Coordinates of C-alpha atoms and ligand atoms in Angstrom, one line a residue:
M1 CA 90.7 112.8 34.8
S2 CA 91.8 114.7 37.9
N3 CA 90.2 114.6 41.3
H4 CA 92.2 117.6 42.4
P5 CA 90.1 120.7 42.9
P6 CA 91.0 123.2 40.1
A7 CA 93.0 126.3 40.9
Q8 CA 90.9 129.5 41.2
K9 CA 90.8 131.5 38.0
S10 CA 92.3 135.0 37.6
W11 CA 93.4 136.9 34.5
W12 CA 97.0 137.1 35.6
K13 CA 97.3 133.3 36.0
E14 CA 96.6 132.9 32.2
V15 CA 99.3 135.3 31.0
V16 CA 102.7 134.8 29.3
V17 CA 105.1 137.5 30.3
Y18 CA 108.0 138.9 28.3
Q19 CA 110.9 140.7 30.0
V20 CA 112.4 143.6 28.0
Y21 CA 115.8 144.8 29.1
L22 CA 115.3 148.2 27.5
R23 CA 118.8 149.3 26.9
S24 CA 119.6 146.1 25.0
F25 CA 116.3 145.6 23.1
L26 CA 116.3 148.0 20.1
D27 CA 117.9 151.4 19.6
S28 CA 115.8 153.7 17.5
N29 CA 118.1 156.7 17.2
G30 CA 121.6 155.4 16.8
D31 CA 123.1 156.4 20.2
G32 CA 123.8 152.7 20.9
I33 CA 121.2 152.4 23.7
G34 CA 117.9 150.6 23.4
D35 CA 114.9 152.9 24.0
I36 CA 111.1 153.1 24.2
P37 CA 110.5 154.0 20.6
G38 CA 112.6 150.9 19.7
L39 CA 110.3 148.8 21.8
I40 CA 107.2 150.3 20.3
S41 CA 108.4 149.3 16.9
K42 CA 108.6 145.7 18.0
L43 CA 105.3 145.3 19.7
D44 CA 103.8 143.4 16.8
Y45 CA 106.7 141.0 17.0
L46 CA 105.8 140.4 20.7
K47 CA 102.1 140.1 20.0
D48 CA 102.9 137.5 17.3
L49 CA 105.0 135.6 19.8
G50 CA 101.9 135.2 21.9
I51 CA 102.9 137.6 24.7
D52 CA 100.2 139.0 27.1
V53 CA 102.2 141.1 29.5
I54 CA 105.4 143.0 28.9
W55 CA 107.7 143.8 31.9
I56 CA 110.2 146.5 31.2
S57 CA 113.4 147.0 33.3
P58 CA 113.6 150.5 34.9
M59 CA 113.1 153.3 32.4
Y60 CA 113.2 156.0 35.2
K61 CA 115.5 158.9 35.5
S62 CA 118.8 157.5 36.8
P63 CA 122.6 158.0 36.8
Q64 CA 122.7 154.4 35.5
D65 CA 125.2 153.2 38.0
D66 CA 123.3 149.8 38.1
N67 CA 121.7 150.2 34.6
G68 CA 118.6 152.0 36.0
Y69 CA 118.1 150.1 39.2
D70 CA 119.4 153.3 40.8
I71 CA 116.5 155.7 40.4
S72 CA 116.9 159.4 40.9
D73 CA 113.3 160.4 40.0
Y74 CA 110.5 157.8 40.1
Q75 CA 108.2 160.1 38.1
D76 CA 110.4 160.8 35.1
V77 CA 111.9 158.8 32.2
H78 CA 115.6 158.6 31.7
S79 CA 116.4 160.7 28.6
Q80 CA 118.4 158.0 26.9
F81 CA 115.3 155.8 26.9
G82 CA 112.9 158.5 25.7
S83 CA 110.5 160.9 27.3
M84 CA 107.3 160.5 29.4
R85 CA 105.4 161.1 26.2
D86 CA 107.1 158.1 24.7
F87 CA 106.2 156.1 27.7
D88 CA 102.5 157.2 27.5
Q89 CA 102.6 156.2 23.8
L90 CA 104.1 152.8 24.7
L91 CA 101.2 152.2 27.1
I92 CA 98.6 153.2 24.5
E93 CA 100.2 151.0 21.9
I94 CA 100.5 148.0 24.2
H95 CA 96.9 148.3 25.3
A96 CA 95.8 148.8 21.7
R97 CA 97.2 145.3 20.9
G98 CA 95.4 143.7 23.9
M99 CA 98.6 143.4 25.9
K100 CA 99.5 144.7 29.4
L101 CA 102.5 146.6 30.7
I102 CA 104.2 146.1 34.1
I103 CA 107.1 148.2 35.3
D104 CA 110.0 147.5 37.6
L105 CA 109.4 149.1 41.1
V106 CA 112.7 149.6 42.9
I107 CA 111.9 150.6 46.4
N108 CA 114.5 148.9 48.5
H109 CA 116.8 151.8 47.6
T110 CA 117.1 154.9 45.5
S111 CA 120.0 156.5 43.6
D112 CA 122.3 158.7 45.7
E113 CA 121.1 161.5 43.3
H114 CA 117.4 161.1 44.3
A115 CA 116.1 164.3 45.9
W116 CA 115.2 162.4 49.0
F117 CA 118.7 161.3 49.5
V118 CA 120.2 164.6 48.6
E119 CA 118.1 166.1 51.4
S120 CA 118.8 163.3 53.8
R121 CA 122.5 163.8 53.3
Q122 CA 122.4 167.5 54.1
S123 CA 122.4 167.3 57.9
K124 CA 121.7 165.0 60.8
E125 CA 118.7 167.2 61.5
S126 CA 117.2 166.9 58.0
P127 CA 113.6 165.9 58.1
K128 CA 114.5 163.1 55.6
R129 CA 117.6 162.0 57.5
D130 CA 115.7 158.9 58.8
W131 CA 114.4 158.0 55.4
Y132 CA 117.8 156.2 54.9
I133 CA 119.9 154.2 57.2
W134 CA 122.6 156.4 58.8
R135 CA 125.0 155.3 61.6
D136 CA 128.1 156.7 63.4
P137 CA 131.4 155.0 62.8
K138 CA 132.4 152.2 65.1
D139 CA 136.0 152.2 66.2
N140 CA 136.9 154.5 63.4
R141 CA 135.4 152.2 60.8
E142 CA 132.1 150.9 59.3
P143 CA 129.2 150.4 61.8
N144 CA 129.4 146.6 61.1
N145 CA 131.1 144.1 58.9
W146 CA 128.4 143.5 56.4
E147 CA 129.4 143.0 52.8
S148 CA 127.5 144.6 49.9
I149 CA 125.9 142.1 47.4
F150 CA 128.0 143.9 44.8
G151 CA 131.3 143.6 46.8
G152 CA 133.1 145.7 49.4
S153 CA 131.5 147.1 52.5
A154 CA 127.7 147.7 52.7
W155 CA 128.5 151.1 54.1
R156 CA 129.8 154.3 52.7
F157 CA 131.2 157.2 54.7
D158 CA 129.8 160.6 54.1
E159 CA 132.4 163.3 54.9
H160 CA 129.8 166.0 55.2
T161 CA 128.1 164.7 58.4
K162 CA 130.8 162.1 59.3
Q163 CA 128.3 159.2 59.3
Y164 CA 127.9 156.1 57.2
F165 CA 124.9 155.2 55.1
M166 CA 123.9 151.6 54.3
H167 CA 123.9 150.2 50.7
V168 CA 123.1 146.5 50.3
F169 CA 123.8 146.9 46.6
S170 CA 126.1 149.5 45.0
A171 CA 127.5 152.4 46.9
R172 CA 125.3 154.6 44.7
Q173 CA 122.2 152.8 45.8
P174 CA 121.5 153.9 49.4
D175 CA 118.9 151.7 51.2
L176 CA 115.6 153.3 52.2
N177 CA 114.6 152.9 55.8
W178 CA 111.2 151.1 55.7
E179 CA 110.7 151.7 59.4
N180 CA 110.0 155.3 58.6
L181 CA 106.3 155.8 57.9
D182 CA 106.7 159.2 56.1
M183 CA 109.0 157.6 53.7
R184 CA 106.5 154.7 53.1
E185 CA 103.7 157.2 52.5
A186 CA 105.8 159.0 49.8
V187 CA 106.5 155.7 48.1
Y188 CA 102.8 154.7 48.2
K189 CA 101.9 158.0 46.7
M190 CA 104.3 157.4 43.8
I191 CA 102.8 154.0 43.2
H192 CA 99.3 155.4 43.0
W193 CA 100.6 158.0 40.5
W194 CA 101.6 155.1 38.2
M195 CA 98.4 153.2 38.8
D196 CA 96.4 156.3 37.9
K197 CA 98.3 156.4 34.7
G198 CA 96.9 153.0 33.9
I199 CA 99.8 150.7 34.1
D200 CA 98.9 147.1 34.8
G201 CA 101.3 146.1 37.5
F202 CA 104.7 145.9 38.9
R203 CA 107.8 143.7 39.3
L204 CA 109.0 144.5 42.8
D205 CA 112.7 144.6 42.8
A206 CA 114.7 143.2 45.7
I207 CA 111.6 143.2 47.9
S208 CA 112.9 140.6 50.4
H209 CA 115.7 143.0 51.4
M210 CA 113.6 145.8 52.7
R211 CA 114.0 144.8 56.3
K212 CA 117.3 144.7 58.1
E213 CA 117.9 142.7 61.3
P214 CA 117.3 145.1 64.2
G215 CA 120.5 146.2 65.9
L216 CA 122.5 145.8 62.7
G217 CA 124.9 143.5 64.5
D218 CA 128.1 142.1 63.0
M219 CA 128.2 138.8 61.1
P220 CA 130.2 136.0 62.7
N221 CA 133.7 136.3 61.2
P222 CA 135.9 133.3 62.0
D223 CA 138.0 133.8 58.9
K224 CA 138.7 137.4 59.8
L225 CA 137.5 138.7 56.5
P226 CA 137.3 142.5 55.9
Y227 CA 133.6 142.2 55.2
V228 CA 131.3 139.2 55.5
S229 CA 128.5 138.2 53.2
S230 CA 125.5 139.3 55.1
F231 CA 122.3 138.0 53.4
D232 CA 121.0 136.6 56.7
K233 CA 120.9 140.1 58.1
H234 CA 119.0 141.8 55.4
M235 CA 117.1 139.1 53.4
N236 CA 113.7 137.7 54.4
V237 CA 114.4 138.9 58.0
P238 CA 111.5 138.2 60.4
G239 CA 109.0 141.1 60.3
I240 CA 109.5 141.8 56.6
L241 CA 105.9 140.6 55.9
D242 CA 104.5 143.5 57.9
Y243 CA 106.1 145.8 55.3
V244 CA 104.9 143.7 52.4
Y245 CA 101.3 143.5 53.7
D246 CA 101.3 147.3 54.5
L247 CA 102.5 148.0 51.0
C248 CA 99.9 145.7 49.4
D249 CA 97.0 147.1 51.6
K250 CA 97.8 150.7 50.8
T251 CA 98.5 150.3 47.1
F252 CA 98.0 147.2 45.0
N253 CA 95.0 145.8 46.8
K254 CA 93.0 148.9 45.9
R255 CA 93.2 148.0 42.2
D256 CA 93.3 145.0 39.9
V257 CA 97.1 145.1 39.2
F258 CA 99.5 142.3 38.7
T259 CA 102.4 142.0 41.2
V260 CA 105.5 139.8 41.1
G261 CA 108.1 140.2 43.8
E262 CA 111.8 139.4 43.4
A263 CA 112.1 137.3 46.6
N264 CA 115.6 136.1 47.2
G265 CA 115.7 134.0 50.3
V266 CA 112.0 133.1 50.3
S267 CA 111.6 129.3 50.4
S268 CA 108.8 127.1 49.1
A269 CA 107.9 126.7 52.8
D270 CA 107.6 130.5 53.4
V271 CA 106.0 131.5 50.1
G272 CA 102.4 130.9 51.1
Q273 CA 102.8 133.9 53.4
W274 CA 104.0 136.1 50.6
V275 CA 101.5 135.4 47.9
G276 CA 97.7 134.9 47.8
D277 CA 94.6 136.9 48.3
G278 CA 95.5 140.5 49.3
R279 CA 99.2 139.7 49.0
L280 CA 101.6 139.5 46.0
N281 CA 100.4 137.5 43.0
M282 CA 103.7 135.6 42.6
V283 CA 107.3 135.8 43.4
I284 CA 110.5 135.3 41.5
Q285 CA 112.2 132.6 43.5
F286 CA 115.9 132.0 43.8
E287 CA 116.1 128.3 44.5
Y288 CA 116.6 127.6 40.8
L289 CA 119.5 130.0 41.0
S290 CA 121.3 127.9 43.5
L291 CA 121.2 125.2 40.8
W292 CA 122.9 127.7 38.5
S293 CA 125.9 128.1 40.6
S294 CA 126.1 124.6 42.1
D295 CA 128.6 123.1 39.7
P296 CA 130.0 125.0 36.8
Q297 CA 131.2 121.8 35.1
N298 CA 128.1 119.8 35.3
R299 CA 125.4 121.4 33.1
I300 CA 122.4 120.3 35.0
D301 CA 121.6 118.7 38.3
L302 CA 118.4 117.0 37.3
A303 CA 117.5 115.4 40.6
K304 CA 117.7 118.8 42.3
L305 CA 115.9 120.5 39.5
K306 CA 113.0 118.1 39.9
D307 CA 113.0 118.6 43.6
V308 CA 112.9 122.4 43.4
F309 CA 110.3 122.6 40.7
T310 CA 108.0 120.0 42.3
R311 CA 108.1 121.7 45.7
W312 CA 107.2 125.1 44.2
Q313 CA 104.5 123.6 42.1
A314 CA 102.8 122.0 45.1
A315 CA 103.3 125.0 47.4
L316 CA 101.5 127.4 45.1
E317 CA 98.7 125.4 43.4
H318 CA 96.0 126.8 45.6
Q319 CA 97.7 129.9 46.9
G320 CA 99.1 132.5 44.6
W321 CA 100.9 131.4 41.5
N322 CA 104.4 130.5 40.2
A323 CA 106.5 132.8 38.1
L324 CA 108.1 130.3 35.7
F325 CA 111.4 131.4 34.4
V326 CA 114.8 130.2 33.3
E327 CA 116.4 133.5 32.3
N328 CA 116.5 137.1 33.3
H329 CA 118.9 140.1 33.2
D330 CA 120.8 138.9 36.3
I331 CA 121.7 135.3 35.3
T332 CA 123.4 133.7 32.4
R333 CA 121.8 132.3 29.2
V334 CA 120.1 129.0 29.9
V335 CA 121.3 127.2 26.8
S336 CA 124.9 127.9 27.9
K337 CA 124.1 126.8 31.4
W338 CA 121.8 123.8 31.1
G339 CA 121.9 123.0 27.4
D340 CA 124.5 122.6 24.6
T341 CA 125.6 125.6 22.6
E342 CA 127.2 123.5 19.9
K343 CA 125.9 120.2 18.6
F344 CA 122.5 120.3 20.2
W345 CA 121.9 124.0 20.4
R346 CA 118.4 124.0 18.8
E347 CA 117.4 120.8 20.5
S348 CA 118.5 121.9 24.0
A349 CA 117.0 125.4 23.7
T350 CA 113.6 123.9 22.8
A351 CA 113.7 121.0 25.3
I352 CA 114.4 123.4 28.1
A353 CA 111.6 125.7 26.8
A354 CA 108.9 123.0 26.9
M355 CA 110.2 121.7 30.2
Y356 CA 109.6 124.9 32.2
F357 CA 106.9 126.6 30.1
L358 CA 104.1 124.1 30.5
M359 CA 104.3 123.8 34.3
Q360 CA 101.7 125.6 36.4
G361 CA 102.3 129.3 36.6
A362 CA 102.9 132.3 34.4
P363 CA 105.8 131.6 32.0
F364 CA 108.3 134.5 31.7
I365 CA 110.4 134.8 28.6
Y366 CA 113.5 137.0 28.8
Q367 CA 114.4 138.8 25.6
G368 CA 116.5 136.7 23.3
Q369 CA 115.7 133.5 25.1
E370 CA 113.0 132.9 22.4
I371 CA 115.8 132.6 19.7
G372 CA 118.2 130.6 21.9
M373 CA 120.7 133.4 22.6
T374 CA 123.8 132.2 24.4
N375 CA 126.5 133.6 26.7
T376 CA 129.0 135.9 25.0
V377 CA 132.8 136.2 24.7
F378 CA 134.8 138.5 27.0
N379 CA 138.3 139.5 26.0
G380 CA 139.2 142.0 28.6
F381 CA 138.1 144.3 31.4
E382 CA 136.6 146.7 28.9
D383 CA 134.2 144.0 27.7
F384 CA 132.4 144.1 31.1
D385 CA 129.9 146.7 32.0
D386 CA 128.1 145.4 35.1
V387 CA 129.0 147.2 38.3
S388 CA 129.2 144.0 40.2
A389 CA 131.6 142.5 37.6
K390 CA 133.8 145.6 37.7
N391 CA 133.9 145.5 41.5
Y392 CA 134.9 141.9 41.3
F393 CA 137.6 142.6 38.7
K394 CA 139.1 145.4 40.9
K395 CA 139.1 143.2 44.0
R396 CA 140.8 140.3 42.3
R397 CA 143.4 142.6 40.8
T398 CA 144.3 143.7 44.3
E399 CA 144.8 140.1 45.1
N400 CA 147.2 139.9 42.2
A401 CA 145.1 137.7 40.0
S402 CA 145.9 138.1 36.3
D403 CA 143.2 139.5 34.0
A404 CA 143.1 136.2 32.1
V405 CA 142.3 134.4 35.3
I406 CA 139.7 136.9 36.4
I407 CA 138.0 136.7 33.0
K408 CA 137.9 132.9 33.3
E409 CA 136.2 133.2 36.6
L410 CA 133.7 135.9 35.5
A411 CA 132.8 134.7 32.0
P412 CA 130.5 131.8 33.0
I413 CA 128.7 133.8 35.7
S414 CA 128.7 137.5 34.6
R415 CA 125.3 139.2 34.3
D416 CA 126.6 140.9 31.1
N417 CA 126.0 137.6 29.3
A418 CA 122.3 138.2 29.4
R419 CA 122.6 141.9 28.6
T420 CA 124.2 141.8 25.2
P421 CA 122.1 143.5 22.5
M422 CA 119.1 141.6 21.1
Q423 CA 120.0 139.8 17.8
W424 CA 117.5 140.9 15.2
S425 CA 119.2 140.2 12.0
T426 CA 122.5 139.7 10.1
A427 CA 122.8 143.5 9.6
S428 CA 125.6 145.3 11.3
Q429 CA 125.4 145.2 15.1
A430 CA 122.7 142.5 14.7
G431 CA 120.3 145.2 13.6
F432 CA 120.2 146.5 17.2
T433 CA 121.7 149.9 16.4
T434 CA 123.1 151.9 13.6
G435 CA 125.7 153.3 16.0
K436 CA 128.1 151.8 18.5
P437 CA 126.2 149.5 21.0
W438 CA 126.8 150.3 24.7
L439 CA 127.8 146.6 25.2
K440 CA 129.3 144.4 22.5
V441 CA 127.0 142.3 20.4
N442 CA 127.6 138.6 20.8
P443 CA 129.7 137.5 17.8
N444 CA 127.3 134.6 17.0
Y445 CA 124.6 137.0 15.8
L446 CA 125.2 135.9 12.2
Q447 CA 123.9 132.4 13.1
I448 CA 121.4 133.3 15.9
N449 CA 119.0 136.1 15.1
V450 CA 115.2 136.7 14.7
E451 CA 115.3 137.2 10.9
A452 CA 116.9 133.8 10.3
Q453 CA 114.4 132.0 12.5
D454 CA 111.2 133.9 11.6
E455 CA 110.2 131.7 8.6
D456 CA 112.0 128.5 9.6
P457 CA 109.3 126.2 10.9
D458 CA 111.8 124.3 13.0
S459 CA 113.5 127.3 14.6
V460 CA 113.6 128.0 18.3
L461 CA 111.5 131.1 17.7
N462 CA 108.7 129.1 16.1
F463 CA 108.9 126.5 18.8
Y464 CA 108.1 129.3 21.4
R465 CA 105.3 130.5 19.2
R466 CA 103.8 127.0 19.2
L467 CA 104.3 126.8 23.0
T468 CA 102.3 130.0 23.6
R469 CA 99.6 128.9 21.3
L470 CA 99.3 125.5 22.9
R471 CA 99.0 127.1 26.3
R472 CA 96.4 129.6 25.1
E473 CA 94.3 127.0 23.4
N474 CA 94.3 124.4 26.2
P475 CA 93.4 125.5 29.7
V476 CA 94.9 122.3 31.1
F477 CA 98.3 124.0 30.7
V478 CA 97.1 126.9 32.8
Y479 CA 95.0 125.4 35.6
G480 CA 95.7 121.7 35.4
H481 CA 97.1 119.9 38.4
F482 CA 100.9 119.2 38.1
E483 CA 102.4 115.9 38.9
L484 CA 106.0 114.8 38.4
Q485 CA 106.5 111.5 36.6
L486 CA 109.6 109.3 36.3
R487 CA 111.1 110.9 39.4
E488 CA 114.1 108.6 39.4
H489 CA 115.0 108.9 35.8
A490 CA 118.5 110.3 35.4
Q491 CA 118.0 112.0 32.0
V492 CA 114.4 112.8 31.6
L493 CA 112.1 115.3 33.3
A494 CA 108.5 114.4 32.8
Y495 CA 105.2 115.6 34.3
T496 CA 101.5 115.5 33.7
R497 CA 98.9 118.3 33.9
D498 CA 95.4 117.3 34.6
N499 CA 91.9 118.8 34.7
S500 CA 88.5 117.3 34.6
T501 CA 88.5 116.8 30.8
S502 CA 92.1 116.5 29.7
R503 CA 95.5 115.3 30.5
A504 CA 98.8 116.6 29.2
L505 CA 102.1 114.8 29.4
V506 CA 105.4 116.7 28.9
I507 CA 108.6 114.7 28.5
S508 CA 112.0 116.2 28.0
N509 CA 115.4 114.5 27.7
L510 CA 117.7 117.1 29.2
T511 CA 120.9 115.3 28.2
G512 CA 123.0 115.0 25.1
R513 CA 122.6 111.3 25.1
S514 CA 119.6 109.3 23.9
A515 CA 117.3 108.1 26.6
S516 CA 114.7 105.3 27.0
C517 CA 111.8 105.5 29.3
D518 CA 108.6 103.6 30.0
I519 CA 105.7 105.8 30.4
G520 CA 103.1 103.2 31.2
E521 CA 99.8 102.4 29.6
A522 CA 97.6 104.4 32.0
L523 CA 99.3 107.7 31.1
M524 CA 99.6 107.1 27.4
S525 CA 96.4 105.6 26.2
G526 CA 94.5 107.9 23.9
A527 CA 97.1 110.5 23.9
N528 CA 98.2 112.4 20.8
L529 CA 101.6 114.1 20.2
V530 CA 100.8 117.8 20.0
L531 CA 104.3 119.3 20.1
G532 CA 107.8 118.0 19.6
N533 CA 111.3 119.3 18.6
M534 CA 112.4 116.5 16.3
K535 CA 111.2 116.9 12.8
S536 CA 111.0 113.3 11.8
L537 CA 109.0 112.3 14.8
E538 CA 106.2 114.8 14.4
Q539 CA 103.7 112.0 13.4
T540 CA 104.6 109.4 16.0
K541 CA 101.8 107.6 17.7
A542 CA 101.8 107.4 21.4
E543 CA 103.7 104.4 22.6
T544 CA 104.5 103.5 26.2
K545 CA 108.1 102.7 25.6
L546 CA 109.9 105.8 24.3
E547 CA 113.3 106.2 22.8
L548 CA 114.2 109.9 23.0
A549 CA 117.0 111.5 21.0
P550 CA 119.4 113.8 22.7
Y551 CA 117.5 116.8 24.1
E552 CA 114.3 115.6 22.6
T553 CA 111.0 116.9 24.0
R554 CA 107.5 115.8 23.4
V555 CA 104.1 117.0 24.6
Y556 CA 101.1 114.6 24.5
L557 CA 97.5 115.6 25.1
R558 CA 94.2 113.7 25.4
Ligands
GLC601 C1 117.6 143.2 41.5 C2 117.7 143.5 40.0 C3 119.2 143.7 39.7 C4 119.7 144.9 40.5 C5 119.4 144.7 42.0 C6 119.5 146.0 42.7 O1 118.2 142.1 41.9 O2 117.2 142.4 39.3 O3 119.4 143.8 38.3 O4 121.0 145.0 40.3 O5 118.1 144.3 42.2 O6 118.5 146.9 42.3
CA602 CA1 118.6 155.0 21.7

């Protein structure tokens, strides 16, 4: 059916990945914080969902200033999450179920409590001074006007040696200096240590920030701001690929591990240089995220969405692979953003699911997405945990904004929306903990939880189970060529997947209004409906003119 040469086969192209945000997944000992033993107790649940690879957020030793993305010891486990023995047990249990484990690798920065930084800070002559980015003050203030991604200056003054160090993220996350070869060697050694342990791969945190523009010059500042957003100076800066290739050559390329880089600022035009043979396997791209923030009133910008997805599908078909995702721990819940949390909650959660999941690439499911979890409710400053939210709060307070206004601004965008505890059941605290959870449970857990959906054939959860099965049983969903259909349709996102023997057609109405479309004889003849999210239509024969209910999705196969 397709004249396109098939994509090359690899085990990591066939997987479905599940992201576990450990501290919010399941608490086994009542301290209110999710942990490794909690995850172990739910591995059968993940296996049953059809998961192949589990990615866990950082479980390393850490002061938890940025929930573990501030690592103070790369070779130890944070005691709140368990011990290294628990970790080893997790790996054994995951492998015993035929699944794989990847861990978050945070090497753009460390914690300020990491031994390397402690030593670096000691004196200007410290052998590790140059492992971080230190500069003298300029005119009695910061060396430049760069703003941290989490707010405020990207520099912090250190009294002890009277110099500033750079932190692109929080002030407790000093950036490593990737120009320093000794530092790199130490990081590579650490990576080998984990590979020797038998882990199956890495999600590379903030990898596109490792290089800073040489000279560290000021950002243009026509508005005379105290600090200026400085992504251009430290994100996908020319020369970064030398670091990435060196890293791959000296570590991952020596083994058969899976790598996915978090690559803010890498476009569909650049990505071919980041992924492929001997490079990263895939990247987490940020172009979707610009769709997140484009217009808070308008739920979805379908034309842009089609454009972004199609470009990335084409760019990666024969080089590397797509990481398909609609949620993670840094963005809000997709049903709240692109769907409808009220009248069409189930329909929109499932339509969005089919829409992204059956494209070419490895689908990622973020914990709770598979039950249609939504954004939460914030009543005051104390309901926020995220360091970037707190920084924002403080800054807006100094500008005399009222708390009510600040909450209104933060609620639809806060990362805490995705970090509320996993909703397992109607038990107290959604069955997440017997104690007091570190972040408030979303009050809708009585309606939205795993227990309620487990046996319900029409639930969001069972829809995801059917999706993973469909993909596993039909290679066309893995390797088939992607082509967008009905490009101009204002409500429907449709595409085909083709290989030499089959064709799949995925059609989703992404609006709360019914939609008509004409698919055309050529695409429809001989096709059978294999998945849908409307009970009554399950038996429908393929027709060329379709009337789709609000947020209806259908998948045909022949
Ligand atoms: C990545 C992580 C995010 C973290 C940041 C700094 O963007 O996904 O959670 O805050 O890096 O490590
Ligand atoms: Ca715990």
